[in-house]
């Protein structure tokens, strides 16, 4: 069955529907488009058009215009709405206009850093320009670190590396701090509580060092939909923010289903294990080749579900690697391989902890089980 047939089969199943407490259907919505800004370096629209991007979504155009006016911005639109272009476009434009310009990208997880740097690298390769973008984190080989400090136009890192490796060694990063034009903080909704206040203090150290070296960077923040994005971004950075929250991206029809596991002991009010119910739903999706992501609370749950689903798809010719687990503790090469398999469509299902949750480009996925 395809996804539509599967949805209809579930709707028609009394055994399934008696446990559904809410089924919300969000209608499809067309894209709202805008032309590329006139002042942008012509090489950028040319390469984007060659890759099938003929125009921008309205929120992307608003974001780029605001950044080019010199404003600090926070962009709040849903997953797979093209937030990456909101910062890649002005950053690439600035570096193409002035090869000394530098940008610092902050992501909360290594998976997200790798995903976004790959996208940026592909864009730079397609333009065939001498812009150097590097990931600088715990997986970066020692031999590569010196050249990144000297030559990196775009340094992609995370708050821990910024705090422990970049800011204390600022004398080795003079080129970056003297020419720092943009600081991109993605997934700012992840920085809450103690983690958020720690990052806010790190950002203040970053601003002081940048001022010491003579630069005053612009901040470009991105977030999932939360109630107070402007307030969060302003507290995080200490700068007045322009809010961009009118999503221009298209959206397919979406079903949001809340499912309560059935009661197995009425006297004690005990319900069936949510892990078993998740396994049953994920099995149904995997059997029908619906590309799926399953989020579990713990590493143990990830391993249990992954093993079961691998058994489900295994055949004498292999194929078990169409189901993958994803959690902290995997080697960098394994993580990159899984992310690539998701993007290419070879991986049918991935069972993950929130190590994969933040911002991976999963617009192609058809189903998500939480």
XYZ file of C-alpha atoms in Angstrom:
370
model
C 0.000 0.000 0.000
C 1.084 3.570 -0.603
C 0.747 6.194 2.135
C -2.790 7.325 1.156
C -4.045 3.731 1.088
C -2.395 3.067 4.453
C -4.094 6.115 6.006
C -7.485 4.973 4.693
C -6.888 1.404 5.944
C -6.110 2.729 9.446
C -9.227 4.957 9.379
C -11.329 1.911 8.471
C -9.814 -0.289 11.207
C -12.053 -0.419 14.349
C -9.201 -1.999 16.371
C -6.952 0.992 15.591
C -9.568 3.759 15.760
C -10.904 2.753 19.196
C -7.526 3.819 20.639
C -7.253 7.092 18.699
C -8.030 10.061 20.948
C -7.566 12.705 18.238
C -7.019 12.670 14.463
C -6.253 16.084 13.011
C -5.833 16.583 9.264
C -3.947 19.685 8.155
C -4.775 20.619 4.537
C -2.152 21.049 1.829
C -0.930 24.601 1.204
C 0.694 26.022 -1.957
C 4.021 27.883 -1.942
C 4.239 31.693 -1.843
C 7.186 32.801 -3.959
C 9.375 35.892 -4.365
C 12.180 36.816 -6.784
C 15.841 36.855 -5.791
C 16.972 40.252 -4.381
C 18.426 42.523 -7.073
C 21.605 43.349 -5.150
C 22.657 39.729 -4.602
C 25.793 38.385 -6.325
C 24.533 36.983 -9.680
C 26.515 33.744 -9.281
C 24.282 32.637 -6.406
C 20.875 32.782 -8.217
C 22.528 31.226 -11.291
C 23.722 28.145 -9.416
C 20.477 27.820 -7.425
C 18.449 27.925 -10.660
C 20.690 25.213 -12.122
C 19.768 23.096 -9.067
C 16.025 23.676 -9.567
C 15.502 26.656 -7.216
C 13.935 29.194 -9.598
C 12.829 31.647 -6.896
C 12.760 32.084 -3.128
C 9.911 31.521 -0.695
C 8.543 34.776 0.733
C 10.093 34.191 4.181
C 13.496 33.539 2.592
C 13.293 36.801 0.643
C 12.257 38.735 3.785
C 15.156 37.200 5.735
C 17.779 37.973 3.070
C 16.496 41.558 2.649
C 16.634 42.151 6.420
C 20.181 40.753 6.699
C 21.379 42.847 3.755
C 19.919 45.912 5.524
C 22.189 45.077 8.465
C 19.505 43.800 10.872
C 19.835 40.922 13.349
C 17.087 38.403 12.518
C 15.303 35.359 13.929
C 13.537 33.078 11.413
C 10.735 30.859 12.734
C 9.251 28.453 10.189
C 8.513 24.674 10.231
C 10.860 21.804 9.377
C 11.814 21.490 5.674
C 10.760 25.080 4.885
C 14.201 26.110 3.596
C 15.596 28.013 6.604
C 19.144 27.108 5.491
C 18.973 29.477 2.508
C 17.994 32.323 4.858
C 21.567 32.387 6.133
C 23.626 30.655 3.406
C 22.545 33.182 0.794
C 23.663 36.398 2.602
C 26.818 34.667 3.959
C 27.927 33.519 0.489
C 27.076 36.952 -0.941
C 29.234 38.690 1.703
C 32.226 36.391 1.088
C 31.940 36.726 -2.698
C 31.968 40.517 -2.296
C 34.869 40.492 0.190
C 37.073 37.395 0.424
C 38.250 38.408 3.916
C 34.704 38.135 5.343
C 34.135 35.314 7.832
C 31.078 33.553 9.292
C 30.594 31.297 12.317
C 27.789 28.696 12.293
C 26.635 27.243 15.635
C 24.597 24.025 15.710
C 23.580 22.081 18.842
C 24.484 18.607 17.494
C 27.233 17.093 15.331
C 24.648 15.460 13.060
C 23.167 18.823 12.206
C 26.615 20.395 11.700
C 27.509 17.671 9.199
C 24.178 17.938 7.381
C 24.347 21.715 6.954
C 28.048 21.871 6.044
C 27.433 19.254 3.320
C 24.674 21.399 1.836
C 26.860 24.520 1.933
C 29.830 22.639 0.460
C 27.717 21.356 -2.463
C 26.579 24.916 -3.207
C 30.172 26.217 -3.142
C 31.340 23.334 -5.378
C 28.589 24.064 -7.893
C 29.583 27.762 -8.001
C 33.269 26.793 -8.403
C 34.483 29.632 -6.148
C 37.380 29.581 -3.620
C 35.206 29.710 -0.489
C 36.351 27.366 2.258
C 33.744 25.944 4.647
C 34.834 23.517 7.374
C 33.326 21.683 10.317
C 35.343 22.241 13.511
C 34.288 19.826 16.236
C 35.602 16.903 18.268
C 35.733 14.706 15.134
C 37.992 17.141 13.225
C 41.499 15.664 12.784
C 44.281 17.608 14.521
C 46.101 18.027 11.198
C 43.129 19.869 9.705
C 42.571 22.267 12.602
C 45.460 24.626 11.805
C 44.373 25.166 8.191
C 40.767 25.755 9.345
C 41.966 28.457 11.756
C 43.967 30.146 9.002
C 41.776 29.754 5.929
C 38.182 28.909 6.915
C 35.674 31.422 5.514
C 32.792 29.576 7.195
C 33.516 27.691 10.422
C 30.762 25.252 11.412
C 30.897 24.262 15.078
C 28.873 23.765 18.278
C 28.637 25.711 21.576
C 30.962 23.317 23.426
C 33.786 23.726 20.909
C 33.260 27.492 20.811
C 33.501 27.618 24.614
C 36.359 25.150 25.136
C 38.506 25.384 21.996
C 37.877 28.557 19.975
C 37.383 31.380 22.501
C 40.248 30.384 24.878
C 42.595 30.076 21.867
C 41.464 33.322 20.233
C 45.048 34.367 19.399
C 45.124 31.471 16.907
C 41.821 32.642 15.371
C 42.794 36.259 14.636
C 41.690 36.033 10.974
C 38.211 34.845 12.050
C 37.662 37.421 14.801
C 39.029 40.390 12.817
C 36.656 39.726 9.916
C 33.653 38.109 11.643
C 30.605 39.381 9.754
C 27.886 36.825 10.590
C 27.139 34.487 13.490
C 24.438 31.926 12.670
C 22.735 30.201 15.621
C 20.466 27.433 14.360
C 17.791 25.579 16.361
C 17.748 28.225 19.114
C 14.672 26.566 20.660
C 17.069 23.835 21.865
C 18.913 26.315 24.096
C 16.673 26.466 27.119
C 17.303 26.203 30.843
C 20.911 25.915 32.027
C 22.159 25.019 28.533
C 20.585 28.200 27.157
C 21.981 30.472 29.874
C 25.428 28.931 29.365
C 25.264 29.683 25.643
C 24.069 33.258 26.322
C 27.228 33.810 28.409
C 29.421 32.237 25.708
C 27.850 34.573 23.115
C 28.714 37.577 25.305
C 32.329 36.390 25.473
C 32.285 35.984 21.684
C 30.986 39.549 21.217
C 33.641 40.971 23.555
C 36.420 39.184 21.668
C 35.020 40.263 18.298
C 34.923 43.899 19.525
C 38.530 43.546 20.784
C 39.576 42.519 17.271
C 37.494 45.274 15.670
C 34.413 43.460 14.332
C 30.717 43.621 15.213
C 28.969 40.538 13.793
C 25.349 40.292 12.725
C 23.313 37.485 14.285
C 21.074 35.221 12.202
C 18.992 32.897 14.410
C 16.669 30.087 13.315
C 14.092 28.257 15.390
C 11.275 25.768 15.232
C 7.857 27.213 15.994
C 7.804 28.393 19.618
C 5.733 31.023 21.415
C 8.417 33.658 22.075
C 11.210 33.383 19.461
C 12.098 37.096 19.414
C 12.387 37.277 23.215
C 14.553 34.119 23.285
C 16.863 35.363 20.505
C 17.228 38.812 22.087
C 18.108 37.320 25.483
C 20.503 34.890 23.813
C 22.406 37.497 21.801
C 21.793 40.786 23.620
C 20.707 42.370 20.308
C 17.381 43.749 19.012
C 15.903 41.190 16.597
C 13.713 41.359 13.498
C 11.198 38.468 13.575
C 10.393 36.592 10.346
C 7.625 34.055 10.960
C 5.323 34.056 7.899
C 6.073 30.712 6.236
C 5.990 30.828 2.430
C 6.940 27.163 1.883
C 4.389 24.669 0.512
C 3.050 21.867 2.676
C 1.478 18.558 1.708
C -1.559 17.208 3.527
C -0.534 16.111 7.028
C -2.215 13.769 9.495
C -1.499 14.143 13.221
C -2.788 11.131 15.154
C -2.785 10.765 18.955
C -2.945 7.100 19.893
C -3.497 5.771 23.432
C -2.381 2.128 23.939
C -5.329 -0.167 24.805
C -6.126 -1.062 28.426
C -5.030 -4.617 29.337
C -6.074 -4.509 33.022
C -9.149 -2.388 33.790
C -8.969 -2.912 37.554
C -5.403 -1.573 37.792
C -5.701 0.807 34.815
C -2.685 -0.798 33.114
C -2.257 -0.160 29.400
C -0.344 -2.131 26.802
C 3.347 -1.200 26.463
C 3.840 1.880 24.286
C 7.036 0.219 22.991
C 5.044 -2.762 21.662
C 2.465 -0.467 20.038
C 5.254 1.618 18.479
C 6.816 -1.574 17.154
C 3.503 -2.623 15.578
C 2.966 0.759 13.880
C 6.559 1.025 12.666
C 6.332 -2.549 11.308
C 3.234 -1.632 9.301
C 4.995 1.392 7.779
C 8.223 -0.493 7.025
C 6.372 -3.441 5.413
C 4.761 -0.968 3.022
C 8.089 0.799 2.252
C 6.927 4.095 3.746
C 10.076 6.057 4.682
C 9.771 6.509 8.441
C 11.555 7.951 11.451
C 10.826 6.535 14.918
C 11.876 8.497 17.994
C 12.512 6.611 21.239
C 13.323 7.992 24.688
C 16.402 5.899 25.428
C 19.313 4.189 23.707
C 18.013 0.822 24.926
C 14.622 1.386 23.262
C 16.418 2.394 20.046
C 18.397 -0.866 20.003
C 15.334 -3.037 20.789
C 13.186 -1.442 18.043
C 16.034 -1.428 15.513
C 16.748 -5.119 16.035
C 13.080 -6.063 15.624
C 12.601 -3.997 12.456
C 15.844 -5.349 10.948
C 14.492 -8.882 11.422
C 11.320 -7.792 9.646
C 13.059 -6.616 6.456
C 15.855 -9.204 6.363
C 15.924 -11.520 3.362
C 18.506 -14.032 2.049
C 20.050 -11.343 -0.179
C 20.527 -8.876 2.685
C 18.554 -5.625 2.997
C 18.615 -5.411 6.806
C 20.628 -2.174 6.543
C 17.489 -0.501 5.169
C 16.587 -0.117 8.872
C 19.130 1.782 10.964
C 19.473 2.936 14.546
C 20.823 6.396 15.366
C 21.960 7.451 18.828
C 24.858 9.001 20.696
C 27.912 6.726 20.836
C 28.015 5.839 17.137
C 31.230 6.554 15.236
C 31.214 9.677 13.009
C 31.514 7.528 9.856
C 28.438 5.506 10.889
C 26.422 8.660 11.570
C 27.346 10.192 8.189
C 26.469 6.938 6.415
C 23.011 6.807 8.048
C 22.316 10.481 7.260
C 23.341 9.913 3.616
C 21.108 6.818 3.407
C 18.148 8.863 4.667
C 18.743 11.606 2.110
C 19.141 9.169 -0.787
C 16.041 7.164 0.198
C 17.922 3.871 0.583
C 17.215 3.760 4.332
C 13.499 2.976 4.788
C 13.385 3.497 8.556
C 15.621 5.031 11.186
C 15.057 4.552 14.921
C 16.634 7.429 16.819
C 17.040 9.240 20.088
C 16.923 13.046 19.960
C 20.550 12.922 18.726
C 18.981 12.988 15.236
C 16.106 15.317 16.025
C 17.611 18.739 15.512
C 17.296 20.028 12.006
C 18.377 17.101 9.846
C 16.964 17.694 6.379
C 14.092 15.178 6.558
C 11.632 16.779 4.155
C 11.465 13.536 2.161
C 10.268 11.403 5.081
C 6.633 10.287 4.898
C 5.931 9.245 8.503
C 7.121 9.925 12.009
C 6.311 7.807 15.079
C 6.969 9.421 18.471
